[in-house]
PDB file of C-alpha atoms in Angstrom:
ATOM      1  CA  UNK A 259       0.000   0.000   0.000  1.00 69.00           C
ATOM      2  CA  UNK A 260       1.125   3.497  -0.772  1.00 64.00           C
ATOM      3  CA  UNK A 261       1.911   5.470   2.309  1.00 90.00           C
ATOM      4  CA  UNK A 262       2.072   9.229   2.444  1.00 96.00           C
ATOM      5  CA  UNK A 263       3.128  10.674   5.762  1.00 96.00           C
ATOM      6  CA  UNK A 264       3.176  14.244   6.988  1.00 96.00           C
ATOM      7  CA  UNK A 265       5.459  15.478   9.708  1.00 91.00           C
ATOM      8  CA  UNK A 266       2.785  16.787  12.094  1.00 92.00           C
ATOM      9  CA  UNK A 267      -0.955  16.328  12.556  1.00 95.00           C
ATOM     10  CA  UNK A 268      -1.317  19.577  14.469  1.00 97.00           C
ATOM     11  CA  UNK A 269       0.902  22.644  14.497  1.00 97.00           C
ATOM     12  CA  UNK A 270       0.567  26.020  16.198  1.00 98.00           C
ATOM     13  CA  UNK A 271       2.806  28.864  15.082  1.00 98.00           C
ATOM     14  CA  UNK A 272       3.009  32.585  15.646  1.00 98.00           C
ATOM     15  CA  UNK A 273       2.558  35.254  13.004  1.00 98.00           C
ATOM     16  CA  UNK A 274       5.821  35.940  11.188  1.00 97.00           C
ATOM     17  CA  UNK A 275       7.403  32.568  11.946  1.00 97.00           C
ATOM     18  CA  UNK A 276       8.912  30.447   9.185  1.00 97.00           C
ATOM     19  CA  UNK A 277       7.026  27.159   8.959  1.00 98.00           C
ATOM     20  CA  UNK A 278       8.088  23.913   7.336  1.00 97.00           C
ATOM     21  CA  UNK A 279       5.605  21.187   6.501  1.00 98.00           C
ATOM     22  CA  UNK A 280       7.150  17.913   5.425  1.00 97.00           C
ATOM     23  CA  UNK A 281       5.658  15.180   3.286  1.00 97.00           C
ATOM     24  CA  UNK A 282       7.187  11.785   2.529  1.00 97.00           C
ATOM     25  CA  UNK A 283       5.884   9.039   0.224  1.00 96.00           C
ATOM     26  CA  UNK A 284       7.240   5.515   0.060  1.00 94.00           C
ATOM     27  CA  UNK A 285       6.115   4.328  -3.373  1.00 90.00           C
ATOM     28  CA  UNK A 286       8.625   5.996  -5.683  1.00 92.00           C
ATOM     29  CA  UNK A 287       5.966   8.288  -7.120  1.00 93.00           C
ATOM     30  CA  UNK A 288       7.086  10.935  -9.562  1.00 92.00           C
ATOM     31  CA  UNK A 289       4.441  13.479  -8.681  1.00 93.00           C
ATOM     32  CA  UNK A 290       3.722  15.243  -5.429  1.00 96.00           C
ATOM     33  CA  UNK A 291       1.194  17.927  -4.551  1.00 97.00           C
ATOM     34  CA  UNK A 292       0.383  20.351  -1.748  1.00 98.00           C
ATOM     35  CA  UNK A 293      -3.202  21.438  -1.122  1.00 98.00           C
ATOM     36  CA  UNK A 294      -4.932  23.492   1.486  1.00 98.00           C
ATOM     37  CA  UNK A 295      -8.431  22.609   2.567  1.00 97.00           C
ATOM     38  CA  UNK A 296     -10.809  25.163   4.044  1.00 96.00           C
ATOM     39  CA  UNK A 297     -14.501  24.649   4.897  1.00 93.00           C
ATOM     40  CA  UNK A 298     -16.687  25.227   1.869  1.00 91.00           C
ATOM     41  CA  UNK A 299     -13.746  25.770  -0.469  1.00 94.00           C
ATOM     42  CA  UNK A 300     -12.671  22.200  -1.098  1.00 93.00           C
ATOM     43  CA  UNK A 301      -9.075  21.352  -1.973  1.00 95.00           C
ATOM     44  CA  UNK A 302      -7.026  24.111  -3.541  1.00 96.00           C
ATOM     45  CA  UNK A 303      -3.682  23.383  -5.172  1.00 96.00           C
ATOM     46  CA  UNK A 304      -0.747  25.367  -3.809  1.00 97.00           C
ATOM     47  CA  UNK A 305       2.236  23.817  -5.616  1.00 97.00           C
ATOM     48  CA  UNK A 306       3.079  20.569  -7.336  1.00 95.00           C
ATOM     49  CA  UNK A 307       6.185  18.799  -8.529  1.00 95.00           C
ATOM     50  CA  UNK A 308       6.656  16.278 -11.336  1.00 91.00           C
ATOM     51  CA  UNK A 309      10.314  15.628 -10.710  1.00 90.00           C
ATOM     52  CA  UNK A 310      13.106  16.208  -8.241  1.00 91.00           C
ATOM     53  CA  UNK A 311      14.094  19.874  -8.036  1.00 84.00           C
ATOM     54  CA  UNK A 312      11.160  20.760 -10.237  1.00 88.00           C
ATOM     55  CA  UNK A 313       8.130  22.746  -9.054  1.00 93.00           C
ATOM     56  CA  UNK A 314       5.133  24.427 -10.566  1.00 93.00           C
ATOM     57  CA  UNK A 315       2.684  26.896  -9.078  1.00 94.00           C
ATOM     58  CA  UNK A 316      -0.859  25.859  -8.444  1.00 94.00           C
ATOM     59  CA  UNK A 317      -3.882  28.070  -7.976  1.00 93.00           C
ATOM     60  CA  UNK A 318      -2.854  29.754  -4.697  1.00 96.00           C
ATOM     61  CA  UNK A 319       0.969  29.895  -4.424  1.00 97.00           C
ATOM     62  CA  UNK A 320       1.201  33.338  -2.814  1.00 96.00           C
ATOM     63  CA  UNK A 321       2.913  33.240   0.551  1.00 96.00           C
ATOM     64  CA  UNK A 322       4.238  29.712   0.024  1.00 98.00           C
ATOM     65  CA  UNK A 323       7.299  28.062  -1.456  1.00 97.00           C
ATOM     66  CA  UNK A 324       8.296  24.414  -1.874  1.00 97.00           C
ATOM     67  CA  UNK A 325      11.373  22.255  -2.007  1.00 96.00           C
ATOM     68  CA  UNK A 326      11.928  18.845  -3.517  1.00 96.00           C
ATOM     69  CA  UNK A 327      15.530  17.730  -3.086  1.00 94.00           C
ATOM     70  CA  UNK A 328      14.729  14.011  -3.032  1.00 95.00           C
ATOM     71  CA  UNK A 329      12.084  12.078  -4.924  1.00 95.00           C
ATOM     72  CA  UNK A 330      10.273  10.890  -1.811  1.00 96.00           C
ATOM     73  CA  UNK A 331      10.134  14.199   0.028  1.00 97.00           C
ATOM     74  CA  UNK A 332       8.215  17.379  -0.756  1.00 97.00           C
ATOM     75  CA  UNK A 333       8.306  20.288   1.653  1.00 97.00           C
ATOM     76  CA  UNK A 334       5.958  23.244   1.906  1.00 98.00           C
ATOM     77  CA  UNK A 335       7.414  26.421   3.372  1.00 98.00           C
ATOM     78  CA  UNK A 336       5.572  29.394   4.773  1.00 98.00           C
ATOM     79  CA  UNK A 337       8.227  32.099   4.729  1.00 95.00           C
ATOM     80  CA  UNK A 338       6.384  34.363   7.165  1.00 97.00           C
ATOM     81  CA  UNK A 339       3.240  32.785   8.529  1.00 98.00           C
ATOM     82  CA  UNK A 340       0.088  34.867   8.653  1.00 98.00           C
ATOM     83  CA  UNK A 341      -3.267  34.230  10.301  1.00 98.00           C
ATOM     84  CA  UNK A 342      -4.963  33.736   6.932  1.00 97.00           C
ATOM     85  CA  UNK A 343      -2.745  30.697   6.417  1.00 98.00           C
ATOM     86  CA  UNK A 344      -4.507  28.884   9.246  1.00 98.00           C
ATOM     87  CA  UNK A 345      -5.846  25.821   7.470  1.00 98.00           C
ATOM     88  CA  UNK A 346      -5.618  22.068   6.905  1.00 97.00           C
ATOM     89  CA  UNK A 347      -2.717  21.212   4.608  1.00 98.00           C
ATOM     90  CA  UNK A 348      -2.826  17.994   2.617  1.00 98.00           C
ATOM     91  CA  UNK A 349       0.002  16.416   0.713  1.00 98.00           C
ATOM     92  CA  UNK A 350      -0.603  13.908  -2.077  1.00 97.00           C
ATOM     93  CA  UNK A 351       1.441  11.810  -4.462  1.00 95.00           C
ATOM     94  CA  UNK A 352       0.709   9.971  -7.702  1.00 93.00           C
ATOM     95  CA  UNK A 353       2.619   7.670 -10.008  1.00 89.00           C
ATOM     96  CA  UNK A 354       1.940   9.859 -13.018  1.00 82.00           C
ATOM     97  CA  UNK A 355       0.444  13.281 -13.520  1.00 74.00           C
ATOM     98  CA  UNK A 356      -3.137  12.203 -14.080  1.00 77.00           C
ATOM     99  CA  UNK A 357      -3.169   8.978 -12.072  1.00 83.00           C
ATOM    100  CA  UNK A 358      -5.018   8.559  -8.783  1.00 89.00           C
ATOM    101  CA  UNK A 359      -3.658  10.633  -5.932  1.00 94.00           C
ATOM    102  CA  UNK A 360      -2.807   9.222  -2.523  1.00 95.00           C
ATOM    103  CA  UNK A 361      -3.272  11.697   0.290  1.00 96.00           C
ATOM    104  CA  UNK A 362      -1.469  12.063   3.583  1.00 96.00           C
ATOM    105  CA  UNK A 363      -3.395  12.487   6.857  1.00 95.00           C
ATOM    106  CA  UNK A 364      -3.056  16.271   6.780  1.00 96.00           C
ATOM    107  CA  UNK A 365      -1.529  18.902   9.034  1.00 97.00           C
ATOM    108  CA  UNK A 366      -3.875  21.285  10.788  1.00 97.00           C
ATOM    109  CA  UNK A 367      -1.912  24.521  11.074  1.00 98.00           C
ATOM    110  CA  UNK A 368      -3.029  27.321  13.347  1.00 98.00           C
ATOM    111  CA  UNK A 369      -1.261  30.683  13.105  1.00 98.00           C
ATOM    112  CA  UNK A 370      -1.871  32.988  16.053  1.00 97.00           C
TER     113      UNK A 370
ATOM    114  CA  UNK B  96     -11.269  27.823 -11.842  1.00 83.00           C
ATOM    115  CA  UNK B  97     -12.692  25.072  -9.660  1.00 91.00           C
ATOM    116  CA  UNK B  98     -15.212  22.647 -11.171  1.00 94.00           C
ATOM    117  CA  UNK B  99     -18.742  23.183  -9.916  1.00 96.00           C
ATOM    118  CA  UNK B 100     -20.265  20.382  -7.884  1.00 97.00           C
ATOM    119  CA  UNK B 101     -23.976  19.980  -7.272  1.00 96.00           C
ATOM    120  CA  UNK B 102     -25.741  19.546  -5.022  1.00 97.00           C
ATOM    121  CA  UNK B 103     -23.732  20.965  -2.105  1.00 96.00           C
ATOM    122  CA  UNK B 104     -25.359  18.513   0.301  1.00 97.00           C
ATOM    123  CA  UNK B 105     -27.511  15.410   0.164  1.00 97.00           C
ATOM    124  CA  UNK B 106     -29.340  13.664   2.981  1.00 97.00           C
ATOM    125  CA  UNK B 107     -30.535  10.129   2.341  1.00 96.00           C
ATOM    126  CA  UNK B 108     -31.976   7.133   4.099  1.00 97.00           C
ATOM    127  CA  UNK B 109     -30.239   3.802   3.719  1.00 97.00           C
ATOM    128  CA  UNK B 110     -31.144   2.172   0.422  1.00 96.00           C
ATOM    129  CA  UNK B 111     -31.868   5.412  -1.440  1.00 97.00           C
ATOM    130  CA  UNK B 112     -29.988   6.582  -4.515  1.00 96.00           C
ATOM    131  CA  UNK B 113     -28.049   9.790  -5.133  1.00 97.00           C
ATOM    132  CA  UNK B 114     -26.357  11.552  -8.025  1.00 97.00           C
ATOM    133  CA  UNK B 115     -23.553  14.073  -7.647  1.00 97.00           C
ATOM    134  CA  UNK B 116     -22.617  16.227 -10.610  1.00 97.00           C
ATOM    135  CA  UNK B 117     -19.357  17.899 -11.534  1.00 96.00           C
ATOM    136  CA  UNK B 118     -19.050  20.495 -14.272  1.00 95.00           C
ATOM    137  CA  UNK B 119     -15.927  22.211 -15.589  1.00 90.00           C
ATOM    138  CA  UNK B 120     -15.354  25.253 -17.783  1.00 88.00           C
ATOM    139  CA  UNK B 121     -12.082  23.772 -19.097  1.00 83.00           C
ATOM    140  CA  UNK B 122     -11.426  20.997 -21.592  1.00 78.00           C
ATOM    141  CA  UNK B 123     -10.701  17.934 -19.501  1.00 78.00           C
ATOM    142  CA  UNK B 124      -8.248  15.104 -19.836  1.00 79.00           C
ATOM    143  CA  UNK B 125      -9.704  13.100 -16.984  1.00 86.00           C
ATOM    144  CA  UNK B 126     -11.935  13.222 -13.930  1.00 91.00           C
ATOM    145  CA  UNK B 127     -11.271  11.669 -10.529  1.00 93.00           C
ATOM    146  CA  UNK B 128     -13.721  11.068  -7.692  1.00 95.00           C
ATOM    147  CA  UNK B 129     -12.680  10.939  -4.022  1.00 96.00           C
ATOM    148  CA  UNK B 130     -14.516  10.449  -0.747  1.00 96.00           C
ATOM    149  CA  UNK B 131     -13.395  12.029   2.508  1.00 96.00           C
ATOM    150  CA  UNK B 132     -14.751  10.960   5.870  1.00 96.00           C
ATOM    151  CA  UNK B 133     -14.657  13.385   8.740  1.00 92.00           C
ATOM    152  CA  UNK B 134     -11.146  13.772  10.139  1.00 90.00           C
ATOM    153  CA  UNK B 135      -9.591  11.553   7.481  1.00 93.00           C
ATOM    154  CA  UNK B 136      -7.733  12.033   4.226  1.00 93.00           C
ATOM    155  CA  UNK B 137      -9.571  11.883   0.879  1.00 95.00           C
ATOM    156  CA  UNK B 138      -9.632   8.394  -0.595  1.00 94.00           C
ATOM    157  CA  UNK B 139      -9.636   7.683  -4.316  1.00 93.00           C
ATOM    158  CA  UNK B 140     -12.817   6.092  -5.710  1.00 92.00           C
ATOM    159  CA  UNK B 141     -12.393   6.041  -9.468  1.00 89.00           C
ATOM    160  CA  UNK B 142     -10.910   7.712 -12.509  1.00 89.00           C
ATOM    161  CA  UNK B 143     -12.549   8.385 -15.869  1.00 88.00           C
ATOM    162  CA  UNK B 144     -10.246   8.956 -18.797  1.00 80.00           C
ATOM    163  CA  UNK B 145     -12.317   8.879 -21.929  1.00 63.00           C
ATOM    164  CA  UNK B 146     -15.389  10.742 -23.028  1.00 60.00           C
ATOM    165  CA  UNK B 147     -18.579   8.846 -22.308  1.00 59.00           C
ATOM    166  CA  UNK B 148     -16.736   6.329 -20.191  1.00 63.00           C
ATOM    167  CA  UNK B 149     -18.560   4.790 -17.292  1.00 64.00           C
ATOM    168  CA  UNK B 150     -16.856   3.010 -14.465  1.00 66.00           C
ATOM    169  CA  UNK B 151     -18.237   1.122 -11.548  1.00 66.00           C
ATOM    170  CA  UNK B 152     -17.167   0.173  -8.093  1.00 67.00           C
ATOM    171  CA  UNK B 153     -19.707  -2.024  -6.305  1.00 71.00           C
ATOM    172  CA  UNK B 154     -22.795   0.189  -6.091  1.00 84.00           C
ATOM    173  CA  UNK B 155     -20.932   3.375  -6.981  1.00 91.00           C
ATOM    174  CA  UNK B 156     -20.458   4.257 -10.617  1.00 91.00           C
ATOM    175  CA  UNK B 157     -19.625   7.338 -12.648  1.00 91.00           C
ATOM    176  CA  UNK B 158     -19.886   8.743 -16.129  1.00 89.00           C
ATOM    177  CA  UNK B 159     -17.836  11.318 -18.016  1.00 89.00           C
ATOM    178  CA  UNK B 160     -19.157  13.391 -20.895  1.00 87.00           C
ATOM    179  CA  UNK B 161     -16.022  14.900 -22.404  1.00 84.00           C
ATOM    180  CA  UNK B 162     -17.979  17.071 -24.831  1.00 85.00           C
ATOM    181  CA  UNK B 163     -19.996  18.706 -22.074  1.00 87.00           C
ATOM    182  CA  UNK B 164     -17.028  18.671 -19.669  1.00 88.00           C
ATOM    183  CA  UNK B 165     -19.221  17.031 -17.061  1.00 91.00           C
ATOM    184  CA  UNK B 166     -19.069  13.999 -14.844  1.00 92.00           C
ATOM    185  CA  UNK B 167     -21.648  12.409 -12.579  1.00 94.00           C
ATOM    186  CA  UNK B 168     -21.219  10.039  -9.648  1.00 95.00           C
ATOM    187  CA  UNK B 169     -24.047   7.580  -9.023  1.00 94.00           C
ATOM    188  CA  UNK B 170     -24.554   5.998  -5.616  1.00 95.00           C
ATOM    189  CA  UNK B 171     -27.219   3.302  -5.613  1.00 93.00           C
ATOM    190  CA  UNK B 172     -28.825   1.625  -2.613  1.00 93.00           C
ATOM    191  CA  UNK B 173     -26.764   3.816  -0.318  1.00 93.00           C
ATOM    192  CA  UNK B 174     -25.215   2.408   2.836  1.00 94.00           C
ATOM    193  CA  UNK B 175     -24.286   4.153   6.082  1.00 96.00           C
ATOM    194  CA  UNK B 176     -20.636   3.813   5.075  1.00 94.00           C
ATOM    195  CA  UNK B 177     -21.222   6.063   2.073  1.00 95.00           C
ATOM    196  CA  UNK B 178     -21.508   9.117   4.335  1.00 97.00           C
ATOM    197  CA  UNK B 179     -18.775  11.662   3.767  1.00 97.00           C
ATOM    198  CA  UNK B 180     -17.771  14.477   1.472  1.00 97.00           C
ATOM    199  CA  UNK B 181     -17.314  13.664  -2.199  1.00 97.00           C
ATOM    200  CA  UNK B 182     -14.894  15.617  -4.346  1.00 97.00           C
ATOM    201  CA  UNK B 183     -14.438  15.584  -8.076  1.00 95.00           C
ATOM    202  CA  UNK B 184     -10.950  16.329  -9.348  1.00 93.00           C
ATOM    203  CA  UNK B 185     -10.594  17.467 -12.919  1.00 88.00           C
ATOM    204  CA  UNK B 186      -7.342  17.308 -14.831  1.00 84.00           C
ATOM    205  CA  UNK B 187      -6.452  19.485 -17.775  1.00 79.00           C
ATOM    206  CA  UNK B 188      -3.174  19.706 -19.626  1.00 78.00           C
ATOM    207  CA  UNK B 189      -0.966  22.757 -19.721  1.00 76.00           C
ATOM    208  CA  UNK B 190       2.546  22.897 -21.106  1.00 77.00           C
ATOM    209  CA  UNK B 191       2.878  19.127 -20.918  1.00 77.00           C
ATOM    210  CA  UNK B 192       1.757  18.950 -17.289  1.00 79.00           C
ATOM    211  CA  UNK B 193      -1.495  17.617 -15.873  1.00 83.00           C
ATOM    212  CA  UNK B 194      -3.048  20.246 -13.620  1.00 86.00           C
ATOM    213  CA  UNK B 195      -5.503  18.997 -10.996  1.00 91.00           C
ATOM    214  CA  UNK B 196      -8.382  21.151  -9.801  1.00 93.00           C
ATOM    215  CA  UNK B 197     -10.853  19.961  -7.203  1.00 95.00           C
ATOM    216  CA  UNK B 198     -14.448  20.957  -6.652  1.00 95.00           C
ATOM    217  CA  UNK B 199     -15.733  22.306  -3.347  1.00 96.00           C
ATOM    218  CA  UNK B 200     -17.254  19.007  -2.377  1.00 96.00           C
ATOM    219  CA  UNK B 201     -20.682  17.484  -1.821  1.00 97.00           C
ATOM    220  CA  UNK B 202     -21.598  16.415   1.697  1.00 97.00           C
ATOM    221  CA  UNK B 203     -23.523  13.144   1.753  1.00 97.00           C
ATOM    222  CA  UNK B 204     -25.277  11.987   4.918  1.00 97.00           C
ATOM    223  CA  UNK B 205     -26.921   8.586   5.015  1.00 97.00           C
ATOM    224  CA  UNK B 206     -29.338   7.930   7.886  1.00 95.00           C
ATOM    225  CA  UNK B 207     -30.497   4.484   9.050  1.00 94.00           C
TER     226      UNK B 207
END
């Protein structure tokens, strides 16, 4: 079974802090994605990556950056956290760009 | 732009049927359907790749009309375990990449 793990289930940070969210998949998938999920808004794509050291912006990249130094790991970085970035963050991976996505358990981030 | 899902919410009794629709303004390569139970990660249900294709999974099936850029998810003889939020994920191509966009979700509640 594909396993996607995220570094924390719950995280509380202060405004202005630099925040790192880590995602690791164990199935040698090429593609990895970061979404944020807010009530009533569904899943919105922040960034995705189709290869190591490669990244592409999604629909809402502002205020975020990503890093993919190794195939299995995809990190989401909030350079200076703000309260409007309080949300559930979901990581996903897929074998190919349009194949089924496997989601991690999510990180609920609260910025105070 | 996110695909539009309808209805936003459905309440059923066990054994009843439901249809969830997903409509996109973009030309689609494929459509995915996922179910998310409260507090859990979204789980893949099925993928539709070709226009007019229908796929089934037990009592859950789906259709994809590529021309109309629409997909529908059919849940027949619903069970309590079907409760959750259903998301459609549409994929379009851009610059050689597959770009996923998810709808806002349809909440399905099945009562005994």
